Amino acid sequence: MSELIRIRKGLNIKLQGEAVKSIAQLDLPEIFAIHPPDFKGIKPRLSIKVGDEVLSGTPLFYDKKNDKVNICSPVSGQVAEITYGEKREILSIQILPDKTIKYALLPGAMSLDSNKEHLIEILLKFGAWPFIRQRPYGIVANPNEKPKSIFISAFDSHPLAPDLKFILKDSIDYFQNGIEILRKISECKIHLNIEADTPADSIFYNIKGVQINKISGPHPAGNVGIQIHHIDPLNKGEVVWYINPQDVLIIGKLFSDGIYDASRVIAVTGSQVVHPQYYKTIIGCSLKNIINDAKIKEGTNRFISGNVLTGSKISPPGFLGYYDSQITIIPEGHESEFMGWLSPGFNKFSMSRTFFSWLTPNKKFNLNSNLHGEERPFVMTGQYEKVLPMDIYPVQLLKSILIEDVDMMEKLGIYEVAEEDFALCEFVCTSKIKSQDIIRRGLEMIQKEFS
């Protein structure tokens, strides 16, 4: 039976540069890159070396803690470069692609009647398993653990986020097949969460084997962590899996077509993009061709793989992150401002009524990355509680992480959160506290403590 969840707390940030609903497809870029730091919870060990020829679906590296978990190449071609950081940490694996992608073929036709263990083995071998992540910790799921439920958020409430209804409208068969695989390997309830105002003719209402939940409210209503909190809360010792809708398609294609097709539709957005629109590409692609096609306004810009709240800053042209379906380009904002916060601020966004912009609630803003200050001690303003729709004390949780009090972290709800849930807290923070970094540090600390 479906539920209707109303999210009261939160904040919608309306920005200029929303993607027009048309999908362009360009030639393959000259290079691809997979970045091991994208995979939280995985300690990589290489399966290849520079100069090796790979197919789409060939393992690039595996997890030292579980050598069955493979991360595979999204394209065929030659391994061009492996970049290392401090202590020989693997930062990126770059691949020169073939003009036509060749695939590592799944042997024989796969049937949904195959047993659970065999299906999991295929997902692990051909690189589709890392799309399944888990709470707690926000890491790649452990295939040896049984989840109590699976969550799929079929809408994204981040600023300028892609419209998943538009992206998935012609892929219902692959999506349904992916759902069947997830149902088979998990043997638990699958929650498919949609916006409360989703039209009755939406493809999501035709999906079988899921519980559809309608959710209304401002961002972060689309965050899977918020949805888990309100629908099937986590207790200590429990595990919930979650996966992005486009990644369900990849799993569906793996078993329908027998290939690891890492295609993805992304939205190129932001006020500095002349022609913001959707592009069909492949995970890990160089963004050079896409950025040139979308055309970028002159000036000092910030390029982000992902959205403005949780995305990663990249050096242009950069590469598409493994889990990202959005590229955002905004002004860097190094210029000094006349009068600063003393100005009327008709073009400035504020959660409070500091500026007169509150008189135009539907206005879309051209914001930059300027912090307007620097980090300072916590100021108790109550702003965090206004934008975090969870029954936890956010400031106290952050402080317990800073002092490394594991017992207090548990009591304050560390198992329920991931860094993306605190992105709005970081955005509205008067003290400029890097809340997302602190939450990730806390998750790694508690995972190490109880591993």
Short mmCIF file of C-alpha atoms in Angstrom, two decimals:
data_model
loop_
_atom_site.label_atom_id
_atom_site.label_comp_id
_atom_site.label_asym_id
_atom_site.label_seq_id
_atom_site.Cartn_x
_atom_site.Cartn_y
_atom_site.Cartn_z
CA MET A 1 0.00 0.00 0.00
CA SER A 2 1.42 3.37 -1.00
CA GLU A 3 2.02 6.24 1.37
CA LEU A 4 1.77 10.00 1.05
CA ILE A 5 4.65 11.75 2.80
CA ARG A 6 4.55 15.50 3.34
CA ILE A 7 7.92 17.13 3.98
CA ARG A 8 7.50 20.44 5.80
CA LYS A 9 11.10 21.50 6.38
CA GLY A 10 13.60 22.27 3.65
CA LEU A 11 14.46 24.90 1.08
CA ASN A 12 14.09 25.15 -2.68
CA ILE A 13 16.91 27.10 -4.32
CA LYS A 14 15.70 28.44 -7.66
CA LEU A 15 18.56 29.04 -10.08
CA GLN A 16 18.86 30.20 -13.65
CA GLY A 17 19.98 27.73 -16.30
CA GLU A 18 17.46 24.88 -16.25
CA ALA A 19 18.01 22.32 -19.02
CA VAL A 20 15.68 22.44 -22.02
CA LYS A 21 13.95 19.10 -22.56
CA SER A 22 15.74 17.92 -25.65
CA ILE A 23 18.41 15.20 -25.76
CA ALA A 24 21.51 15.63 -27.91
CA GLN A 25 24.04 12.88 -28.64
CA LEU A 26 27.57 13.72 -29.74
CA ASP A 27 30.48 11.60 -30.95
CA LEU A 28 32.42 9.67 -28.33
CA PRO A 29 34.93 11.91 -26.53
CA GLU A 30 38.67 11.34 -26.92
CA ILE A 31 39.14 9.98 -23.41
CA PHE A 32 37.27 8.53 -20.44
CA ALA A 33 38.21 8.33 -16.79
CA ILE A 34 37.02 6.35 -13.76
CA HIS A 35 37.90 7.79 -10.36
CA PRO A 36 38.17 5.25 -7.49
CA PRO A 37 37.45 7.95 -4.82
CA ASP A 38 33.87 8.05 -6.21
CA PHE A 39 33.29 4.63 -4.62
CA LYS A 40 32.84 5.16 -0.90
CA GLY A 41 33.75 2.12 1.18
CA ILE A 42 35.92 0.48 -1.50
CA LYS A 43 39.69 0.03 -1.22
CA PRO A 44 40.79 -0.39 -4.85
CA ARG A 45 43.31 -2.88 -6.21
CA LEU A 46 44.07 -2.71 -9.93
CA SER A 47 43.09 -5.47 -12.33
CA ILE A 48 44.80 -3.81 -15.31
CA LYS A 49 47.96 -1.89 -16.22
CA VAL A 50 48.76 0.90 -18.64
CA GLY A 51 48.59 -0.32 -22.23
CA ASP A 52 46.04 -3.07 -21.62
CA GLU A 53 43.13 -3.43 -24.02
CA VAL A 54 39.73 -3.53 -22.32
CA LEU A 55 36.11 -4.10 -23.30
CA SER A 56 33.05 -2.41 -21.85
CA GLY A 57 32.51 -4.65 -18.84
CA THR A 58 36.20 -5.53 -18.27
CA PRO A 59 37.22 -5.10 -14.59
CA LEU A 60 39.52 -2.12 -13.97
CA PHE A 61 39.90 -2.66 -10.23
CA TYR A 62 38.28 -4.56 -7.39
CA ASP A 63 37.72 -4.10 -3.70
CA LYS A 64 40.56 -5.36 -1.49
CA LYS A 65 38.01 -6.27 1.21
CA ASN A 66 35.87 -8.29 -1.20
CA ASP A 67 37.60 -9.24 -4.43
CA LYS A 68 34.29 -10.19 -6.06
CA VAL A 69 33.22 -6.51 -6.24
CA ASN A 70 34.51 -5.22 -9.58
CA ILE A 71 34.42 -1.75 -11.09
CA CYS A 72 34.45 -2.18 -14.86
CA SER A 73 35.36 -0.09 -17.86
CA PRO A 74 32.39 1.83 -19.35
CA VAL A 75 33.93 1.64 -22.85
CA SER A 76 36.31 -0.50 -24.88
CA GLY A 77 39.76 0.78 -25.69
CA GLN A 78 43.25 1.07 -24.24
CA VAL A 79 44.23 2.00 -20.69
CA ALA A 80 46.16 5.24 -21.26
CA GLU A 81 47.13 6.43 -17.78
CA ILE A 82 46.78 5.61 -14.10
CA THR A 83 47.11 8.59 -11.77
CA TYR A 84 48.24 8.18 -8.17
CA GLY A 85 48.05 10.49 -5.17
CA GLU A 86 49.61 10.40 -1.73
CA LYS A 87 50.51 6.95 -0.38
CA ARG A 88 49.95 5.50 -3.85
CA GLU A 89 46.21 6.16 -3.67
CA ILE A 90 44.68 5.50 -7.09
CA LEU A 91 43.00 8.73 -8.22
CA SER A 92 41.98 7.96 -11.80
CA ILE A 93 42.19 5.41 -14.60
CA GLN A 94 42.04 6.97 -18.08
CA ILE A 95 40.98 5.03 -21.17
CA LEU A 96 41.36 5.89 -24.86
CA PRO A 97 38.10 4.57 -26.37
CA ASP A 98 37.58 2.67 -29.60
CA LYS A 99 35.50 4.39 -32.26
CA THR A 100 32.88 1.69 -31.81
CA ILE A 101 32.34 0.23 -28.34
CA LYS A 102 32.89 -3.50 -27.95
CA TYR A 103 31.28 -5.33 -25.05
CA ALA A 104 32.23 -8.18 -22.76
CA LEU A 105 29.23 -10.35 -23.53
CA LEU A 106 27.22 -12.03 -20.82
CA PRO A 107 27.37 -15.76 -21.73
CA GLY A 108 23.97 -17.16 -22.68
CA ALA A 109 20.53 -15.68 -22.13
CA MET A 110 19.86 -14.85 -18.48
CA SER A 111 16.53 -15.85 -17.04
CA LEU A 112 14.84 -14.18 -14.10
CA ASP A 113 14.29 -17.70 -12.82
CA SER A 114 18.02 -17.98 -12.08
CA ASN A 115 18.77 -18.26 -8.40
CA LYS A 116 19.68 -15.28 -6.27
CA GLU A 117 23.35 -16.23 -5.91
CA HIS A 118 23.87 -16.51 -9.67
CA LEU A 119 22.25 -13.14 -10.35
CA ILE A 120 24.47 -11.47 -7.73
CA GLU A 121 27.52 -13.16 -9.25
CA ILE A 122 26.70 -11.64 -12.68
CA LEU A 123 26.22 -8.17 -11.18
CA LEU A 124 29.56 -8.43 -9.38
CA LYS A 125 31.48 -9.78 -12.37
CA PHE A 126 30.25 -7.30 -14.98
CA GLY A 127 30.51 -4.16 -12.84
CA ALA A 128 26.83 -3.40 -12.19
CA TRP A 129 26.95 -4.14 -8.46
CA PRO A 130 28.57 -0.79 -7.40
CA PHE A 131 25.41 1.03 -8.52
CA ILE A 132 23.72 -0.49 -5.46
CA ARG A 133 24.63 1.47 -2.34
CA GLN A 134 23.57 1.16 1.26
CA ARG A 135 22.63 3.06 4.34
CA PRO A 136 24.16 3.26 6.88
CA TYR A 137 27.44 4.80 5.72
CA GLY A 138 26.40 5.74 2.14
CA ILE A 139 28.81 3.19 0.64
CA VAL A 140 28.74 0.50 -2.05
CA ALA A 141 26.45 -2.24 -0.72
CA ASN A 142 27.86 -5.38 0.81
CA PRO A 143 26.62 -8.34 -1.28
CA ASN A 144 26.84 -10.59 1.78
CA GLU A 145 24.28 -8.58 3.77
CA LYS A 146 20.52 -8.79 3.43
CA PRO A 147 18.70 -5.45 3.24
CA LYS A 148 15.36 -4.85 4.91
CA SER A 149 14.21 -2.73 1.93
CA ILE A 150 15.38 -1.00 -1.26
CA PHE A 151 14.73 2.67 -2.04
CA ILE A 152 14.62 4.28 -5.48
CA SER A 153 13.99 8.02 -5.57
CA ALA A 154 12.33 8.68 -8.93
CA PHE A 155 12.69 12.45 -8.59
CA ASP A 156 15.57 14.77 -7.77
CA SER A 157 14.84 17.94 -5.82
CA HIS A 158 18.35 19.46 -5.99
CA PRO A 159 18.72 22.83 -7.78
CA LEU A 160 18.39 22.47 -11.58
CA ALA A 161 18.20 18.68 -11.22
CA PRO A 162 17.34 16.58 -14.30
CA ASP A 163 13.73 15.51 -14.82
CA LEU A 164 13.79 11.74 -14.36
CA LYS A 165 10.29 11.33 -15.81
CA PHE A 166 11.59 12.85 -19.05
CA ILE A 167 14.77 10.75 -19.08
CA LEU A 168 13.06 7.41 -18.40
CA LYS A 169 9.89 7.84 -20.47
CA ASP A 170 11.06 5.53 -23.29
CA SER A 171 12.83 2.94 -21.13
CA ILE A 172 10.06 1.31 -19.12
CA ASP A 173 10.95 -2.24 -20.22
CA TYR A 174 14.58 -1.98 -19.10
CA PHE A 175 13.47 -0.29 -15.86
CA GLN A 176 10.96 -3.04 -15.11
CA ASN A 177 13.57 -5.70 -15.81
CA GLY A 178 16.00 -3.98 -13.45
CA ILE A 179 13.32 -3.93 -10.75
CA GLU A 180 12.78 -7.67 -11.17
CA ILE A 181 16.50 -8.33 -10.71
CA LEU A 182 16.62 -6.16 -7.58
CA ARG A 183 13.55 -7.90 -6.17
CA LYS A 184 15.10 -11.31 -6.85
CA ILE A 185 18.49 -10.60 -5.24
CA SER A 186 17.13 -8.74 -2.19
CA GLU A 187 13.93 -10.63 -1.38
CA CYS A 188 12.53 -7.51 0.26
CA LYS A 189 10.16 -4.61 -0.42
CA ILE A 190 11.18 -2.06 -3.04
CA HIS A 191 10.04 1.52 -2.45
CA LEU A 192 9.67 3.61 -5.62
CA ASN A 193 9.24 7.20 -4.48
CA ILE A 194 7.68 9.81 -6.77
CA GLU A 195 6.54 13.41 -6.49
CA ALA A 196 3.04 13.80 -5.12
CA ASP A 197 1.93 15.73 -8.22
CA THR A 198 3.19 13.11 -10.70
CA PRO A 199 0.59 12.83 -13.53
CA ALA A 200 -1.58 9.72 -13.62
CA ASP A 201 -0.17 8.72 -17.02
CA SER A 202 3.42 8.60 -15.73
CA ILE A 203 5.41 5.45 -16.52
CA PHE A 204 6.09 4.94 -12.81
CA TYR A 205 2.49 3.90 -12.14
CA ASN A 206 2.97 0.98 -14.55
CA ILE A 207 5.96 -0.48 -12.71
CA LYS A 208 5.20 -3.80 -11.03
CA GLY A 209 6.71 -5.29 -7.90
CA VAL A 210 7.22 -1.99 -6.06
CA GLN A 211 5.47 0.08 -3.43
CA ILE A 212 4.88 3.55 -4.84
CA ASN A 213 5.13 6.37 -2.29
CA LYS A 214 4.14 9.94 -3.09
CA ILE A 215 6.24 12.67 -1.53
CA SER A 216 5.59 16.40 -1.41
CA GLY A 217 7.61 19.26 -0.05
CA PRO A 218 10.78 21.28 -0.67
CA HIS A 219 14.29 19.97 -1.11
CA PRO A 220 15.63 17.63 0.32
CA ALA A 221 12.37 15.72 -0.28
CA GLY A 222 14.07 13.92 -3.19
CA ASN A 223 16.99 12.70 -1.07
CA VAL A 224 16.82 8.98 -0.43
CA GLY A 225 18.02 9.48 3.16
CA ILE A 226 15.03 11.69 3.95
CA GLN A 227 12.69 9.17 2.34
CA ILE A 228 14.14 6.28 4.35
CA HIS A 229 13.77 8.31 7.54
CA HIS A 230 10.06 8.90 6.94
CA ILE A 231 9.07 5.56 5.41
CA ASP A 232 11.30 2.80 6.83
CA PRO A 233 13.70 4.26 9.44
CA LEU A 234 17.03 2.58 10.11
CA ASN A 235 17.94 1.05 13.43
CA LYS A 236 21.40 -0.10 14.48
CA GLY A 237 22.30 -3.32 12.71
CA GLU A 238 19.85 -2.83 9.84
CA VAL A 239 20.73 -2.18 6.20
CA VAL A 240 18.78 -0.44 3.43
CA TRP A 241 19.92 -0.47 -0.19
CA TYR A 242 19.32 2.38 -2.62
CA ILE A 243 19.97 2.95 -6.31
CA ASN A 244 19.49 5.73 -8.86
CA PRO A 245 16.76 5.16 -11.49
CA GLN A 246 19.16 5.40 -14.44
CA ASP A 247 21.34 2.75 -12.83
CA VAL A 248 18.31 0.46 -12.63
CA LEU A 249 18.26 0.74 -16.44
CA ILE A 250 21.88 -0.42 -16.65
CA ILE A 251 21.06 -3.50 -14.57
CA GLY A 252 18.00 -4.14 -16.72
CA LYS A 253 20.04 -3.89 -19.95
CA LEU A 254 22.72 -6.21 -18.56
CA PHE A 255 20.21 -9.04 -18.28
CA SER A 256 18.04 -8.11 -21.28
CA ASP A 257 20.81 -7.49 -23.83
CA GLY A 258 23.73 -9.31 -22.19
CA ILE A 259 26.02 -6.25 -22.19
CA TYR A 260 27.27 -3.68 -19.69
CA ASP A 261 25.89 -0.51 -21.29
CA ALA A 262 27.01 2.40 -19.11
CA SER A 263 25.02 5.01 -21.06
CA ARG A 264 23.57 7.90 -19.14
CA VAL A 265 21.48 10.97 -19.94
CA ILE A 266 22.83 14.05 -18.17
CA ALA A 267 21.54 17.60 -17.78
CA VAL A 268 24.01 20.41 -18.50
CA THR A 269 22.76 23.31 -16.39
CA GLY A 270 23.68 26.61 -14.78
CA SER A 271 23.55 30.31 -15.43
CA GLN A 272 26.84 30.26 -17.37
CA VAL A 273 25.57 27.74 -19.95
CA VAL A 274 24.29 29.36 -23.15
CA HIS A 275 22.32 26.30 -24.31
CA PRO A 276 21.43 24.21 -21.24
CA GLN A 277 19.98 20.88 -22.33
CA TYR A 278 20.23 17.10 -21.95
CA TYR A 279 22.96 14.93 -23.50
CA LYS A 280 23.17 11.18 -23.90
CA THR A 281 26.67 10.06 -23.03
CA ILE A 282 28.56 7.40 -21.07
CA ILE A 283 29.75 7.28 -17.46
CA GLY A 284 33.25 8.73 -17.04
CA CYS A 285 33.23 10.69 -20.29
CA SER A 286 35.41 13.71 -20.89
CA LEU A 287 33.09 16.73 -20.90
CA LYS A 288 35.04 18.68 -23.52
CA ASN A 289 32.70 18.00 -26.46
CA ILE A 290 29.57 18.54 -24.39
CA ILE A 291 30.80 21.83 -22.94
CA ASN A 292 31.84 23.08 -26.38
CA ASP A 293 28.40 22.18 -27.77
CA ALA A 294 26.47 23.76 -24.89
CA LYS A 295 28.67 26.88 -25.09
CA ILE A 296 29.84 28.58 -21.89
CA LYS A 297 29.69 32.30 -21.14
CA GLU A 298 32.96 34.15 -20.71
CA GLY A 299 34.32 34.77 -17.26
CA THR A 300 35.80 32.82 -14.38
CA ASN A 301 33.47 29.86 -13.94
CA ARG A 302 33.12 26.93 -11.61
CA PHE A 303 32.54 23.56 -13.26
CA ILE A 304 30.72 21.01 -11.11
CA SER A 305 30.06 17.33 -11.77
CA GLY A 306 26.71 17.07 -10.03
CA ASN A 307 24.61 19.82 -8.50
CA VAL A 308 25.64 22.98 -6.68
CA LEU A 309 24.98 21.50 -3.21
CA THR A 310 26.64 18.08 -3.35
CA GLY A 311 28.60 18.01 -6.62
CA SER A 312 32.38 17.87 -7.04
CA LYS A 313 34.41 20.76 -8.42
CA ILE A 314 36.25 19.71 -11.58
CA SER A 315 38.93 21.39 -13.66
CA PRO A 316 37.49 22.17 -17.10
CA PRO A 317 36.67 20.26 -19.12
CA GLY A 318 36.83 17.46 -16.53
CA PHE A 319 35.04 14.10 -16.45
CA LEU A 320 31.54 12.97 -15.52
CA GLY A 321 31.40 11.42 -12.04
CA TYR A 322 30.34 7.79 -11.74
CA TYR A 323 27.05 8.51 -9.96
CA ASP A 324 26.34 11.94 -11.49
CA SER A 325 23.62 12.79 -13.99
CA GLN A 326 24.11 16.55 -14.00
CA ILE A 327 26.81 19.09 -14.86
CA THR A 328 26.47 22.59 -13.41
CA ILE A 329 28.42 25.69 -14.40
CA ILE A 330 28.12 28.87 -12.35
CA PRO A 331 30.25 32.01 -11.86
CA GLU A 332 33.19 31.61 -9.49
CA GLY A 333 32.40 34.89 -7.74
CA HIS A 334 35.85 36.19 -6.83
CA GLU A 335 34.83 39.81 -7.44
CA SER A 336 34.30 42.09 -4.44
CA GLU A 337 30.77 43.42 -3.91
CA PHE A 338 29.92 47.07 -3.37
CA MET A 339 28.35 47.54 0.10
CA GLY A 340 28.14 43.74 0.55
CA TRP A 341 25.24 42.71 2.82
CA LEU A 342 24.30 46.38 3.32
CA SER A 343 22.89 46.56 -0.20
CA PRO A 344 19.14 45.99 -0.77
CA GLY A 345 19.95 42.64 -2.41
CA PHE A 346 17.15 42.33 -4.97
CA ASN A 347 19.29 39.79 -6.85
CA LYS A 348 20.60 37.98 -3.79
CA PHE A 349 19.10 34.79 -2.40
CA SER A 350 18.50 34.51 1.32
CA MET A 351 16.65 32.00 3.44
CA SER A 352 15.69 34.80 5.83
CA ARG A 353 14.34 38.24 4.97
CA THR A 354 17.78 39.86 5.04
CA PHE A 355 17.36 41.03 1.45
CA PHE A 356 14.35 42.41 -0.41
CA SER A 357 14.48 39.43 -2.76
CA TRP A 358 11.99 37.69 -0.44
CA LEU A 359 9.32 39.87 -2.09
CA THR A 360 9.74 37.81 -5.31
CA PRO A 361 9.53 34.15 -4.16
CA ASN A 362 9.42 32.74 -7.71
CA LYS A 363 12.48 34.63 -8.92
CA LYS A 364 15.34 32.54 -10.33
CA PHE A 365 18.79 33.66 -9.22
CA ASN A 366 22.23 33.79 -10.78
CA LEU A 367 24.30 32.72 -7.79
CA ASN A 368 28.05 32.22 -7.63
CA SER A 369 30.32 30.17 -5.38
CA ASN A 370 31.33 33.06 -3.11
CA LEU A 371 31.05 32.06 0.56
CA HIS A 372 30.72 35.69 1.76
CA GLY A 373 32.88 34.96 4.76
CA GLU A 374 35.07 32.30 6.25
CA GLU A 375 34.70 29.44 8.68
CA ARG A 376 34.15 30.43 12.30
CA PRO A 377 32.84 28.77 15.50
CA PHE A 378 29.26 27.48 15.48
CA VAL A 379 26.60 30.18 15.79
CA MET A 380 23.38 28.74 17.24
CA THR A 381 20.80 30.18 14.84
CA GLY A 382 18.36 27.27 14.52
CA GLN A 383 18.79 27.39 10.72
CA TYR A 384 19.93 23.77 10.46
CA GLU A 385 16.72 22.50 12.02
CA LYS A 386 14.64 24.48 9.52
CA VAL A 387 16.12 22.74 6.48
CA LEU A 388 16.74 19.20 7.76
CA PRO A 389 13.46 17.21 7.90
CA MET A 390 14.80 14.53 10.22
CA ASP A 391 14.11 13.85 13.86
CA ILE A 392 17.71 14.45 14.90
CA TYR A 393 19.76 17.28 16.39
CA PRO A 394 22.12 18.27 13.53
CA VAL A 395 24.46 20.66 15.37
CA GLN A 396 24.90 18.27 18.27
CA LEU A 397 25.63 15.42 15.86
CA LEU A 398 28.29 17.46 14.09
CA LYS A 399 29.90 18.37 17.40
CA SER A 400 29.93 14.76 18.57
CA ILE A 401 31.84 13.85 15.38
CA LEU A 402 34.34 16.66 15.92
CA ILE A 403 35.13 15.36 19.41
CA GLU A 404 35.06 11.74 18.17
CA ASP A 405 32.44 10.62 20.68
CA VAL A 406 31.21 7.41 19.02
CA ASP A 407 28.56 6.63 21.64
CA MET A 408 27.03 10.09 21.28
CA MET A 409 27.16 9.85 17.48
CA GLU A 410 25.09 6.67 17.67
CA LYS A 411 22.53 8.24 20.01
CA LEU A 412 22.21 11.30 17.76
CA GLY A 413 21.41 9.32 14.59
CA ILE A 414 24.66 8.88 12.66
CA TYR A 415 23.31 5.66 11.07
CA GLU A 416 20.47 7.53 9.34
CA VAL A 417 22.45 10.25 7.58
CA ALA A 418 24.94 10.75 4.77
CA GLU A 419 26.69 13.91 3.66
CA GLU A 420 24.05 14.87 1.06
CA ASP A 421 21.44 15.16 3.83
CA PHE A 422 23.49 17.98 5.39
CA ALA A 423 24.09 19.90 2.15
CA LEU A 424 21.37 22.46 2.90
CA CYS A 425 22.68 22.85 6.44
CA GLU A 426 26.02 23.76 4.94
CA PHE A 427 24.37 26.17 2.48
CA VAL A 428 22.48 28.16 5.13
CA CYS A 429 25.23 27.98 7.78
CA THR A 430 26.17 31.36 9.22
CA SER A 431 29.47 29.90 10.41
CA LYS A 432 30.45 28.40 7.01
CA ILE A 433 30.96 24.98 8.64
CA LYS A 434 31.79 22.23 6.15
CA SER A 435 29.04 19.95 7.40
CA GLN A 436 29.26 17.41 4.58
CA ASP A 437 32.96 16.76 5.19
CA ILE A 438 32.31 16.33 8.90
CA ILE A 439 29.49 13.84 8.30
CA ARG A 440 31.66 11.77 5.96
CA ARG A 441 34.43 11.78 8.58
CA GLY A 442 31.95 10.57 11.18
CA LEU A 443 30.63 7.80 8.95
CA GLU A 444 34.15 6.55 8.23
CA MET A 445 34.99 6.70 11.91
CA ILE A 446 32.00 4.68 13.04
CA GLN A 447 32.35 2.18 10.20
CA LYS A 448 35.97 1.56 11.21
CA GLU A 449 34.96 1.29 14.87
CA PHE A 450 32.44 -1.49 14.24
CA SER A 451 33.96 -3.26 11.23
#
